[in-house]
Short mmCIF file of C-alpha atoms in Angstrom, two decimals:
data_model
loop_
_atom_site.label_atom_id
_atom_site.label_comp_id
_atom_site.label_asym_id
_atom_site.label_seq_id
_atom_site.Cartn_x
_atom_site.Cartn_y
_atom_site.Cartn_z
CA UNK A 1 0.00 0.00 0.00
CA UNK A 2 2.97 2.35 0.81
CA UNK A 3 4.32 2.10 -2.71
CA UNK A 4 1.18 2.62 -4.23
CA UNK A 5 0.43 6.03 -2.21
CA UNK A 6 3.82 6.41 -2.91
CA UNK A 7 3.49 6.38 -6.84
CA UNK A 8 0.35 8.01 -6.76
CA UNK A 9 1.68 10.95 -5.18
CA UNK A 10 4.20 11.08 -8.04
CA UNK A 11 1.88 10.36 -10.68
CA UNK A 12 -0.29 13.46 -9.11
CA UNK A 13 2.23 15.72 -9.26
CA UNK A 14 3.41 15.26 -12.79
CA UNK A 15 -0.23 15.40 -14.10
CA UNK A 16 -1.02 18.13 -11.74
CA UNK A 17 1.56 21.09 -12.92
CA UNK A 18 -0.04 23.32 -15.29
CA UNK A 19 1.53 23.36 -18.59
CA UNK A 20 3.29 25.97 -20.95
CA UNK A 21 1.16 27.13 -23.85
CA UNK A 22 3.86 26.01 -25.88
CA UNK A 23 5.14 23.07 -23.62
CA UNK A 24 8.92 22.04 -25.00
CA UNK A 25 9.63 18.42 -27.02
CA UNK A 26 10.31 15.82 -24.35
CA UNK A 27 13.27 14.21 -25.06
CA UNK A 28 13.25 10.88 -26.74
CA UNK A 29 15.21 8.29 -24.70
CA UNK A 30 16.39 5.03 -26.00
CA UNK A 31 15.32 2.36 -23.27
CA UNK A 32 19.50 1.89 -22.59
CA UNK A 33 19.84 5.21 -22.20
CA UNK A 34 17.30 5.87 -19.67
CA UNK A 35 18.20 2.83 -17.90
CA UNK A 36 21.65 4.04 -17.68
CA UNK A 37 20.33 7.79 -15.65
CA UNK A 38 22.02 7.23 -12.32
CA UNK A 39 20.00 10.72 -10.93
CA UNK A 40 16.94 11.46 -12.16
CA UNK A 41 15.98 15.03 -12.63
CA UNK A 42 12.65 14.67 -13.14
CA UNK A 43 12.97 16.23 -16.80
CA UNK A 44 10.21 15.55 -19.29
CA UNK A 45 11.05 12.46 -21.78
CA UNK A 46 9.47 10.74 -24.02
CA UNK A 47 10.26 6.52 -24.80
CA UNK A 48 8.94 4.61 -27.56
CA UNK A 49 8.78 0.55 -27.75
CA UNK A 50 6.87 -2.10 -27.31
CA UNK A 51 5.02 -3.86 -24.39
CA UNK A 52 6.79 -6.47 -22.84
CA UNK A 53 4.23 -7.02 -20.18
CA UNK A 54 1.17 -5.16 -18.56
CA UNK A 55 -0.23 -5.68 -15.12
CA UNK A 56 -3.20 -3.19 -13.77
CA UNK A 57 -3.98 -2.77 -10.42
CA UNK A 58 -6.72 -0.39 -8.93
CA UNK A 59 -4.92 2.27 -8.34
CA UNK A 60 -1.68 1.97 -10.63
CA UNK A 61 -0.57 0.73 -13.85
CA UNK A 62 2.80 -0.79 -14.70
CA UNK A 63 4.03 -1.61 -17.91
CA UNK A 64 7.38 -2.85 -19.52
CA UNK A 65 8.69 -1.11 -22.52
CA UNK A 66 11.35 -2.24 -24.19
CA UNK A 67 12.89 -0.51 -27.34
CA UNK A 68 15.37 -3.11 -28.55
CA UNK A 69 18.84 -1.44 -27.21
CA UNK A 70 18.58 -3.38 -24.01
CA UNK A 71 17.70 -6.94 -22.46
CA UNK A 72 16.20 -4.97 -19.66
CA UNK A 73 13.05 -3.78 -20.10
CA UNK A 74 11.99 -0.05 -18.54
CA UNK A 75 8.91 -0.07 -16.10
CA UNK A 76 6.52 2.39 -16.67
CA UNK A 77 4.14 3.23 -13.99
CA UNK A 78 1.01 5.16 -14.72
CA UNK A 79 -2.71 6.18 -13.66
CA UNK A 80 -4.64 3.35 -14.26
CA UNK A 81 -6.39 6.03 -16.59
CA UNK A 82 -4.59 6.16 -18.57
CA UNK A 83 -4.27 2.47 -20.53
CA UNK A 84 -5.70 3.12 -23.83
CA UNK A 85 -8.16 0.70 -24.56
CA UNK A 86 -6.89 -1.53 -27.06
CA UNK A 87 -3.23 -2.15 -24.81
CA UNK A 88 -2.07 -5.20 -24.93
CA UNK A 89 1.32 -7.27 -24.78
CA UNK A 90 3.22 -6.47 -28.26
CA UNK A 91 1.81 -3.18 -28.75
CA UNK A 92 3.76 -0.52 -29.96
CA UNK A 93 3.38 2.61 -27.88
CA UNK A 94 4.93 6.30 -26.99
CA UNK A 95 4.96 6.75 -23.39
CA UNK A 96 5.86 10.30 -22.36
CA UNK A 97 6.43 11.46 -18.30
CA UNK A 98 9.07 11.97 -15.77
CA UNK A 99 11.77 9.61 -14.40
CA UNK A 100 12.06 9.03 -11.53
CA UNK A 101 14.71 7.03 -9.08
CA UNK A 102 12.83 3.91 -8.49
CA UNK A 103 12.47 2.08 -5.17
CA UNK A 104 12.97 -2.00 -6.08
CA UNK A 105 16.42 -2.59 -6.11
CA UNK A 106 17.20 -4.54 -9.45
CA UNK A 107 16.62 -0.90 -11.10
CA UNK A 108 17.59 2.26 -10.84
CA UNK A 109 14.79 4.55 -12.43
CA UNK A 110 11.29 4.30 -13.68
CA UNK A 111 8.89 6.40 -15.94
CA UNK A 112 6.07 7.76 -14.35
CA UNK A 113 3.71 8.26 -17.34
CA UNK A 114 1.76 11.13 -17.81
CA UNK A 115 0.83 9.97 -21.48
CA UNK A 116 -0.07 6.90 -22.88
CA UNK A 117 -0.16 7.01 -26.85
CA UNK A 118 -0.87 4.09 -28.39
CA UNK A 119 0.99 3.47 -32.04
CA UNK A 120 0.10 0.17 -33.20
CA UNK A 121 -2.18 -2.58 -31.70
CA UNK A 122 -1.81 -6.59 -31.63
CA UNK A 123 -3.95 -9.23 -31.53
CA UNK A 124 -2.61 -11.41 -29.00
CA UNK A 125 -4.31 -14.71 -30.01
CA UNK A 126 -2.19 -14.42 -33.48
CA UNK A 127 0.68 -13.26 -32.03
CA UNK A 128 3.34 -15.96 -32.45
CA UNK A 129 5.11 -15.45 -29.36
CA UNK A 130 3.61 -15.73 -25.93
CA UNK A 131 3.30 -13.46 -22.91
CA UNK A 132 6.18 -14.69 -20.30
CA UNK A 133 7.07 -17.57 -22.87
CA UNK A 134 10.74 -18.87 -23.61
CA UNK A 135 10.06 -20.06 -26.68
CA UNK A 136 13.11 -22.55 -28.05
CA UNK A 137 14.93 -21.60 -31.00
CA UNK A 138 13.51 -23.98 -33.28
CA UNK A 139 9.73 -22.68 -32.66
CA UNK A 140 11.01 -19.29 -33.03
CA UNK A 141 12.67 -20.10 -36.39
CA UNK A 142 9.45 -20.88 -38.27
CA UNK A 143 8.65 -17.38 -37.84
CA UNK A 144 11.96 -15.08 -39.56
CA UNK A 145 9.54 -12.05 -39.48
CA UNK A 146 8.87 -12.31 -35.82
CA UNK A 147 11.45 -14.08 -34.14
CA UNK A 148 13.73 -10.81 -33.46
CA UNK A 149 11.14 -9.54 -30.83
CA UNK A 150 12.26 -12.43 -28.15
CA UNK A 151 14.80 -11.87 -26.09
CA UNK A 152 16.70 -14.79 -27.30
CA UNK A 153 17.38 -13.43 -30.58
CA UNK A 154 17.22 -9.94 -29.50
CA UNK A 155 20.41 -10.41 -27.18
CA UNK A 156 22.04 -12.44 -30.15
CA UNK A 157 21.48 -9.73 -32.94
CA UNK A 158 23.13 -7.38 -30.64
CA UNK A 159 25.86 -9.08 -29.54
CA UNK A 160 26.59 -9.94 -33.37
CA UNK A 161 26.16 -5.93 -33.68
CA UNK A 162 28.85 -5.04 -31.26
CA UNK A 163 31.07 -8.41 -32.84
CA UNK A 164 30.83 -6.78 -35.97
CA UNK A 165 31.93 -3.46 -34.69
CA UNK A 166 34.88 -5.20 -32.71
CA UNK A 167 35.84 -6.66 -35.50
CA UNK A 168 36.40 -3.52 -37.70
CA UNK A 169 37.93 -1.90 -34.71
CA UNK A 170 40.45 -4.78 -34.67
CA UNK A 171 41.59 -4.69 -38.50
CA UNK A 172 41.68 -0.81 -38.17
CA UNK A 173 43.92 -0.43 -35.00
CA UNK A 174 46.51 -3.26 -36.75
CA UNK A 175 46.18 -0.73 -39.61
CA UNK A 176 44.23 -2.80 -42.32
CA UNK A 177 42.43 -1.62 -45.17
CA UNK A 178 38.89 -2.47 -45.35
CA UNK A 179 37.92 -3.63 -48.90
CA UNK A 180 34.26 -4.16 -50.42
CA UNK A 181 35.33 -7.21 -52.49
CA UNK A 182 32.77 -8.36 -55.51
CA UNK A 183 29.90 -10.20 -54.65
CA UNK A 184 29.68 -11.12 -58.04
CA UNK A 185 32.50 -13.12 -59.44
CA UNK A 186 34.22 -15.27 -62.25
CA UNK A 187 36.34 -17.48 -59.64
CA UNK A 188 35.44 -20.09 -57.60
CA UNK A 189 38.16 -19.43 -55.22
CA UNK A 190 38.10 -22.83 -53.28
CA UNK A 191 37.44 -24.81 -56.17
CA UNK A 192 34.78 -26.99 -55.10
CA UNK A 193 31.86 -26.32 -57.59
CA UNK A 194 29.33 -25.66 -54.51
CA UNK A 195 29.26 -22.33 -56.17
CA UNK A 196 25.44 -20.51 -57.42
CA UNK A 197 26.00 -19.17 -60.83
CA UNK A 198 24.39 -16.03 -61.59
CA UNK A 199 21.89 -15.00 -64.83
CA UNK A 200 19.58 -12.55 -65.33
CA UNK A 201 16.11 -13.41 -64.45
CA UNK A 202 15.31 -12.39 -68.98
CA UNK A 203 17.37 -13.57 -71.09
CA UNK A 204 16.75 -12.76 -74.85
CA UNK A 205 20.15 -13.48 -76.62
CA UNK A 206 20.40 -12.25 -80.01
CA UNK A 207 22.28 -14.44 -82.71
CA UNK A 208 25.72 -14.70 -81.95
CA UNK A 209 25.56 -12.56 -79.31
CA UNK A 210 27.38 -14.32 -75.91
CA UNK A 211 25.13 -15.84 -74.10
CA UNK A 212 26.66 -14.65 -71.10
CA UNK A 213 25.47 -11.27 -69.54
CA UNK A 214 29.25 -10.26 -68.74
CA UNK A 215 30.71 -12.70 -71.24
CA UNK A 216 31.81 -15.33 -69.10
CA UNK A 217 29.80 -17.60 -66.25
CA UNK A 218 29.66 -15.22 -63.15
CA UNK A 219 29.16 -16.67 -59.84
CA UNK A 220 28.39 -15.48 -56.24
CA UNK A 221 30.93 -15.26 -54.54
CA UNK A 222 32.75 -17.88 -51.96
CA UNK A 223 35.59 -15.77 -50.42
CA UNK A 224 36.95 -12.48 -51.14
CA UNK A 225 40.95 -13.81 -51.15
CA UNK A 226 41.77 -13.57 -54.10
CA UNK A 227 40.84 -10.16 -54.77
CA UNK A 228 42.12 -9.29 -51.50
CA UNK A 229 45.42 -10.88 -52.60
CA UNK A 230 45.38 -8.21 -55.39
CA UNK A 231 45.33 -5.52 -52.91
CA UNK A 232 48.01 -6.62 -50.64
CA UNK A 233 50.16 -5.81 -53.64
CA UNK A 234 49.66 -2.04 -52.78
CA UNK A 235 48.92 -1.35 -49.47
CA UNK A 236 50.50 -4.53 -47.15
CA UNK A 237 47.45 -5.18 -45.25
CA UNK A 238 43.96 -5.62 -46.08
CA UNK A 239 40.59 -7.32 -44.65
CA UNK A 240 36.86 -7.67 -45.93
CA UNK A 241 33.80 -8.46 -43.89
CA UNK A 242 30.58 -9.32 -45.97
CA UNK A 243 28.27 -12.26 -47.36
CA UNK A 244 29.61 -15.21 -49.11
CA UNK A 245 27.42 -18.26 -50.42
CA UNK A 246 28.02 -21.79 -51.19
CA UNK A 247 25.43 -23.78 -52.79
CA UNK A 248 26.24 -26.99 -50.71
CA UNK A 249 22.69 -28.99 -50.31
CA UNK A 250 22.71 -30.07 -47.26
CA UNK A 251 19.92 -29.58 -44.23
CA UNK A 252 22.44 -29.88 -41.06
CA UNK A 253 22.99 -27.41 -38.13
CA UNK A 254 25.90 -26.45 -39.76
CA UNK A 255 25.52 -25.18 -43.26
CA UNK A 256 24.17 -22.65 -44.78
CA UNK A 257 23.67 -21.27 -48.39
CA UNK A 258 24.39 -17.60 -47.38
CA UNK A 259 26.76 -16.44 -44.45
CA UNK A 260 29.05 -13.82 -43.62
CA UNK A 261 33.38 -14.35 -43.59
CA UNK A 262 35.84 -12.22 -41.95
CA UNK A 263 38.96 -12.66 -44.66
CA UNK A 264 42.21 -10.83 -44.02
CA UNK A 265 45.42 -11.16 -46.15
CA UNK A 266 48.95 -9.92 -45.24
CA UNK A 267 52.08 -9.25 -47.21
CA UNK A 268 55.77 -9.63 -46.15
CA UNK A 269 54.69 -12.75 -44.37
CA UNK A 270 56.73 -15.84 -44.55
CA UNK A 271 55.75 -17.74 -41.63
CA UNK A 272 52.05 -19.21 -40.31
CA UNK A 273 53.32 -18.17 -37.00
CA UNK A 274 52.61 -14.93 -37.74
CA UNK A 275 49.12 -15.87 -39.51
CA UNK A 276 48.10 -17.85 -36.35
CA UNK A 277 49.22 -14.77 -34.35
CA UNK A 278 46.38 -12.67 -35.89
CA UNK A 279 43.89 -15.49 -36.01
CA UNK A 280 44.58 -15.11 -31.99
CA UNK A 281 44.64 -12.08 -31.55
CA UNK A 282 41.81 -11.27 -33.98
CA UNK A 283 39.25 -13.99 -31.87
CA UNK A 284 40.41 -13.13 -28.59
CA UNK A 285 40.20 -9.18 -28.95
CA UNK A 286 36.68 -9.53 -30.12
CA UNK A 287 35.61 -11.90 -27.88
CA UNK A 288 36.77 -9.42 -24.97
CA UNK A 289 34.90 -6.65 -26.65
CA UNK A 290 31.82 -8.40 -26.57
CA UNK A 291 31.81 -9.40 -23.18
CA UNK A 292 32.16 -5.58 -21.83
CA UNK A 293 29.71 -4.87 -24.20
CA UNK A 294 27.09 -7.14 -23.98
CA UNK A 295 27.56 -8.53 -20.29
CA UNK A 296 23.68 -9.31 -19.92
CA UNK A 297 22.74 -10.72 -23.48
CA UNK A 298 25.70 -12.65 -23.31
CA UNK A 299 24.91 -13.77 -19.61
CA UNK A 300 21.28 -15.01 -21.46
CA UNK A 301 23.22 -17.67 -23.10
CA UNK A 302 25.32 -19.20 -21.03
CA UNK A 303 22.35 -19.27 -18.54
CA UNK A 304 19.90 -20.57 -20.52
CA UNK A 305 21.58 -21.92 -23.93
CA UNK A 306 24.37 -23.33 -23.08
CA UNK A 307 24.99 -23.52 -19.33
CA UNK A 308 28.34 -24.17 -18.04
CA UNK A 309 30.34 -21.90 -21.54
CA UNK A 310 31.04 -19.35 -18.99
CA UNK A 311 33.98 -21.01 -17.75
CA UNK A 312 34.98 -22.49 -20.78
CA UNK A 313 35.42 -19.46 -22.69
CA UNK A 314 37.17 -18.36 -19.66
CA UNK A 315 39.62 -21.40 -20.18
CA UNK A 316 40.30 -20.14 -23.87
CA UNK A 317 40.93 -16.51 -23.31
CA UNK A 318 43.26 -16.92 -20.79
CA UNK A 319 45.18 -19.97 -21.96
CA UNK A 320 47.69 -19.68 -25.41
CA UNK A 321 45.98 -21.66 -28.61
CA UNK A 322 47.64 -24.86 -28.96
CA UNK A 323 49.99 -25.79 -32.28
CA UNK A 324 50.14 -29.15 -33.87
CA UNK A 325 51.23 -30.11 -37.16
CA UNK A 326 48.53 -31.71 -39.15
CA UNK A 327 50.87 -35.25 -39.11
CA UNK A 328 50.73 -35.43 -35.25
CA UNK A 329 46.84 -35.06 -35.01
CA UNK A 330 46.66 -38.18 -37.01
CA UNK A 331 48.76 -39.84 -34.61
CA UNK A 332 46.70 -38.77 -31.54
CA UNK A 333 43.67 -39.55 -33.69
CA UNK A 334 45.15 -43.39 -34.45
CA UNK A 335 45.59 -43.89 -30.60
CA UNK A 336 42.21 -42.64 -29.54
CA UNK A 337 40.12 -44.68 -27.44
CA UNK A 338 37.12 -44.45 -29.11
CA UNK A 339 35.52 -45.60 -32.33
CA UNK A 340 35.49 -42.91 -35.24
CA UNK A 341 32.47 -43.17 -37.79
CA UNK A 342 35.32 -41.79 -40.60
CA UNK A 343 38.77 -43.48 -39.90
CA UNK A 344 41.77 -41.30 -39.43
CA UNK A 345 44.59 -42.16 -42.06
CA UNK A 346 47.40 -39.49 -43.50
CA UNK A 347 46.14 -37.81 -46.79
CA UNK A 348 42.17 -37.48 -45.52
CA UNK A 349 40.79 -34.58 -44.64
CA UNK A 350 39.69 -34.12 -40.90
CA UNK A 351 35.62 -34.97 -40.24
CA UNK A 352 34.36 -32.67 -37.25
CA UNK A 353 34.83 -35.69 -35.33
CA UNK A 354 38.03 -35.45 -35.95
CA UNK A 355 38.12 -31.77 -34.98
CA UNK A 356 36.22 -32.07 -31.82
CA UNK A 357 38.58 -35.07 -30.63
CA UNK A 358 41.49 -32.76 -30.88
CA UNK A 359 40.24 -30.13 -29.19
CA UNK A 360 38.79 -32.28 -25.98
CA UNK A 361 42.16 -34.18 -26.51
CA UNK A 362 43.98 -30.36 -25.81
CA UNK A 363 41.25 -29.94 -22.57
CA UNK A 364 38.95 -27.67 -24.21
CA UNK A 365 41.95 -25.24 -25.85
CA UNK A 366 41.58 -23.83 -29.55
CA UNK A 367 44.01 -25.78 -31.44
CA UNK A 368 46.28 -24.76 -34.80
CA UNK A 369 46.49 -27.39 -37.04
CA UNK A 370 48.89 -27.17 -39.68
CA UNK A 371 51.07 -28.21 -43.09
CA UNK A 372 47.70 -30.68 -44.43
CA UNK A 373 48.30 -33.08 -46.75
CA UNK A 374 49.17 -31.18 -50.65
CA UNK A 375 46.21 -32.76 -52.27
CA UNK A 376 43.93 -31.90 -49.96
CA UNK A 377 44.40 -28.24 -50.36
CA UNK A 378 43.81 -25.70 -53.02
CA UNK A 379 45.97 -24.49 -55.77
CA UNK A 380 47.27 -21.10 -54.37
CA UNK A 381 48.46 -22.47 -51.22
CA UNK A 382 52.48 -23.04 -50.67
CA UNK A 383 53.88 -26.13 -51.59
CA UNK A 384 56.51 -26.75 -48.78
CA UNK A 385 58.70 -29.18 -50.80
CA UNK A 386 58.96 -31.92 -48.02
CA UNK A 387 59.21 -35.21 -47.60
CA UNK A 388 58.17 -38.18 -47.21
CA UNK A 389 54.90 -36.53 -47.19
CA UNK A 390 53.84 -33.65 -48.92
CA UNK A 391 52.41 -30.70 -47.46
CA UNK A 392 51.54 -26.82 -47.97
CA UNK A 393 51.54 -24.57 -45.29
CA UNK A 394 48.09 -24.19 -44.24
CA UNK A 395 46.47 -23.96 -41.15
CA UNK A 396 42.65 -24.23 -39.50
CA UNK A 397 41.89 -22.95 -35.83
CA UNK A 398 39.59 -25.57 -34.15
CA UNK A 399 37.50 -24.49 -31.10
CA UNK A 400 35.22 -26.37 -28.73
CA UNK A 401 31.90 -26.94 -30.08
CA UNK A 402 32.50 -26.27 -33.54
CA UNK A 403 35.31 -27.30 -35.03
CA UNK A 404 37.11 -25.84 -37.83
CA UNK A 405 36.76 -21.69 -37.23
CA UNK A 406 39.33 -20.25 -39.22
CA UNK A 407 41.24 -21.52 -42.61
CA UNK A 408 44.41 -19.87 -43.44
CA UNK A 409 47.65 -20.64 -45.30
CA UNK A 410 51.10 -18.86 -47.06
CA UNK A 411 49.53 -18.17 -50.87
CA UNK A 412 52.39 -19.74 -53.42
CA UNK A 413 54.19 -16.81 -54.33
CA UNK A 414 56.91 -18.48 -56.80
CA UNK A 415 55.72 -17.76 -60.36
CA UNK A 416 57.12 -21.62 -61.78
CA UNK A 417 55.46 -23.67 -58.89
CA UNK A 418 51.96 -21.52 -58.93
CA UNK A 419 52.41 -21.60 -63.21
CA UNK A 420 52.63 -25.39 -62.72
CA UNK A 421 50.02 -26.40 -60.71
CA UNK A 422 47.64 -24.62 -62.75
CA UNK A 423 48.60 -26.11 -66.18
CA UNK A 424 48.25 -29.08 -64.50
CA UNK A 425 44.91 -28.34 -63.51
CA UNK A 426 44.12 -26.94 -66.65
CA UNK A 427 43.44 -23.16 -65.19
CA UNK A 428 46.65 -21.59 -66.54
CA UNK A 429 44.91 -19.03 -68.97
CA UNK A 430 41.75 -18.33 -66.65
CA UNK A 431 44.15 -17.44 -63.67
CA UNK A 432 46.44 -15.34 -65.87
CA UNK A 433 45.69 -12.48 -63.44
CA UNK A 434 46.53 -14.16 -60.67
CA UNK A 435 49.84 -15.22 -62.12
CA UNK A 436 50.64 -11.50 -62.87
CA UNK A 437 50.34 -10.72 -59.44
CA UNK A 438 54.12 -12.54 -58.86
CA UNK A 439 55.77 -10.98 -61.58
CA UNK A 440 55.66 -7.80 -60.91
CA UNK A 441 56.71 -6.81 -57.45
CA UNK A 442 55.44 -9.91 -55.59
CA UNK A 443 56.02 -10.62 -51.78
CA UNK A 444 55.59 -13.46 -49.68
CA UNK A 445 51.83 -12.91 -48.13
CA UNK A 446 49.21 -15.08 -46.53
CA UNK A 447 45.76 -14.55 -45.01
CA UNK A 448 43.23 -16.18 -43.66
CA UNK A 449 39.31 -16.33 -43.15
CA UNK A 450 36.75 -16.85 -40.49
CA UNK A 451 33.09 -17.94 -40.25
CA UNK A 452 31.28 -15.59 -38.53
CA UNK A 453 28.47 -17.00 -37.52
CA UNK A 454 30.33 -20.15 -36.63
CA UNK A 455 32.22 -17.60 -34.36
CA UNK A 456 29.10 -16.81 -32.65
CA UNK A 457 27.77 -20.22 -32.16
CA UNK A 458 31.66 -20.55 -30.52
CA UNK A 459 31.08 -17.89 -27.92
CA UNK A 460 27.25 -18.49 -27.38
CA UNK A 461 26.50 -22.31 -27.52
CA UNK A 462 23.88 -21.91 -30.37
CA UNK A 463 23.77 -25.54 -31.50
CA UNK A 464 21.93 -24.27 -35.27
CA UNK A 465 23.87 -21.91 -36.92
CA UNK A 466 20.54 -21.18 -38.64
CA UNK A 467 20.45 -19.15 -35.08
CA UNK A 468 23.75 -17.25 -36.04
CA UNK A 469 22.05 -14.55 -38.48
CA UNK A 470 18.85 -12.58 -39.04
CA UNK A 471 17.70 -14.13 -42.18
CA UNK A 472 19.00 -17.77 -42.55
CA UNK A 473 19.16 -19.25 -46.27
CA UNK A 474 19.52 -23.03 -46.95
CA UNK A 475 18.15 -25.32 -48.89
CA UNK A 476 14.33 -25.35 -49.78
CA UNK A 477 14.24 -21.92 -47.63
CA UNK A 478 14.48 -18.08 -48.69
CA UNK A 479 11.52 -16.80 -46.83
CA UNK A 480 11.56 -12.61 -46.77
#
């Protein structure tokens, strides 16, 4: 009863003062931001949102508004008067009034309404997601539309918000040039095939006219290396950050047709030490960035996704990534005590079995895997010349959970190996380009690239990487 009279009196006297002919524009608020007011000053503002929750009593109204730039919601409290009639959870609404310092303990201020506006109604008994409802992840994902109003993927598209912006921060403080490489494309840079060609939607071809609409196949693009290779020839250092595609057809948690790479390529580099280094640094920096950042959304994963991270991720910050040549993870593989669905035997690739072995093997530790097998890798990687098996100097960063994060290697910068291997393939006159690139002016460079919504899955727990990002595309599924 004490609070109520308490309120009340509040509510009174913000209703009660008689107002300027021409009052002044209450100040708009972001939900953060007036969350963040450590001394209220009882100034006019105004917030705008949605309802999170509603609960009338007979003398006072409380609502929770919440505006997207926070997990925590703001309570409103208000004249039961005031509730416009058609206010309901999921509404959209302006609430104007006064904040005030708040007497619960879990916050620090609340808005004591003297307006009400409502902005948009909803019908409740459509509404896909339910009052004071954690809905899982899979019910949420039959509705892309909707599904960014939970908190669930609320806390996840900002913490891949402030990622993103870590990540940039990272490439520009180690003074890398950000590049827009083509999303359109006449490589297939990992030379797999899994690659959507592109054609316009009409196609009237006059005779002998190409039948191509830039005179050769064009493709979306799989990684931005190569073209990032081409810049490394002028200014040393370079990364892109955008959406890459691969049209592999599978259903699986862990593939999709569109997704997003962080690719970075540096010359005067000889050694993967130093590519590992960034790779490192790079996942580490942004993981630290996020966790200042994002404390609470963060905190909603490891509480309710994937309980028991916390300490994990601890365990990889703190702790150097592990280095193992690719030959000694075969051996550890061979001696394991359990049964492998894909045997391990030098000259295969690793199976995420594989990957996830190594890693538990290491006691939970990111390990570097390095010089694979030569045939298993593509053309531009370097040949190290050994013996008695062959290898290039590549490397993939394999983390708890997920496996393979990061692929990476020395490019073959000696024009008679590179010239080679691609007569021998057959690709000689289609990479011409790229073979220019190491005759005039060429350095030893190398670069690597990581999946960025696998990164997220990493440092959250989400099991479906169809989880990872707004709008997921895979097979049989472009909705929006």
């Amino acid at each position: 009863m004490f609070r109520a009279r308490c309120v009340r009196l509040a509510l009174r006297r913000c209703s009660s003062a008689p107002l300027p002919k021409h009052a002044p524009t209450a100040k708009l608020l972001r939900v953060q931001e007036a969350l963040e007011v450590q001394n209220p000053t009882n100034n006019d503002v105004r917030v705008q949102g949605w309802v999170r929750s509603i609960r009338s009593q007979k003398e006072i109204l409380f609502l929770h508004i919440s505006d997207g730039s926070s997990l925590e919601n703001l309570q409103v409290v208000a004249d039961p008067g005031l509730e416009p009639r058609e206010l309901t959870f999921g509404s959209s609404v302006e609430v104007q009034g006064k904040l005030i310092r708040s007497p619960h303990q879990r916050q620090n201020v609340e808005l004591a309404a003297e307006s009400i506006r409502l902005v948009g109604t909803c019908d409740v008994l459509t509404f896909p997601l339910k009052y004071k409802t954690r809905h899982p992840l899979d019910y949420l994902r039959q509705f892309p539309h909707i599904r960014c109003r939970s908190n669930t993927l609320g806390a996840l598209l900002r913490i891949r918000s402030e990622a993103t912006a870590a990540i940039h921060a990272f490439f520009k403080d180690n003074g890398y040039l950000h590049v827009h490489t083509p999303i359109i494309t006449a490589n297939d840079c990992e030379g797999a095939g899994e690659v959507f060609q592109l054609e316009p939607a009409t196609k009237d071809v006059e005779p002998g006219e190409n039948p191509h609409f830039f005179n050769v196949p064009a493709f979306l693009t799989v990684s931005g290396q190569l073209h990032l290779e081409v810049m490394t020839g002028a200014f040393s250092k370079a990364f892109t950050f955008g959406p890459t595609f691969r049209a592999d057809n599978s259903q699986s948690r862990r593939h999709l047709a569109e997704f997003y790479m962080v690719e970075a390529e540096l010359a005067f580099v000889d050694s993967l030490q130093e590519i590992m280094q960034v790779m490192e640094d790079l996942f580490k920096k942004v993981t630290d960035a996020v966790l200042s950042k994002c404390p609470h959304d963060v905190g909603l994963f490891h509480k309710h996704v994937a309980p028991g991270l916390e300490s994990k991720l601890e365990q990889m910050l703190k702790n150097r990534f592990i280095i193992m040549p690719y030959t000694e993870a075969i051996e550890i593989l061979k001696r394991a005590p359990c049964v492998f669905t894909y045997k391990p035997e030098w000259g295969e690739d690793l199976q995420r079995e594989h990957e996830k072995y190594l890693v538990e093997h290491c006691g939970g530790i990111p390990v570097f895997v390095f010089n694979y097998p030569y045939d298993l890798k593509p053309f531009y990687m370097r040949d190290n010349e050994d013996g008695p098996h062959h290898t290039v100097a590549a490397v993939d960063l394999l983390v708890p959970g997920i496996g393979e994060l990061c692929g990476g290697s020395l490019r073959e910068d000696r024009l008679d190996l590179l010239q080679s291997r691609l007569r021998r393939m057959g690709q000689e006159d289609t990479f011409q380009w790229y073979l220019d690139l190491r005759q005039f002016g060429s350095t030893p460079h190398g670069g690597f690239g990581m999946g960025f919504e696998r990164y997220l899955q990493c440092i959250l727990g989400v099991e479906n990487i169809k989880d990872a990002i707004p709008f997921p595309r895979f097979p049989h599924s472009c909705v929006l």
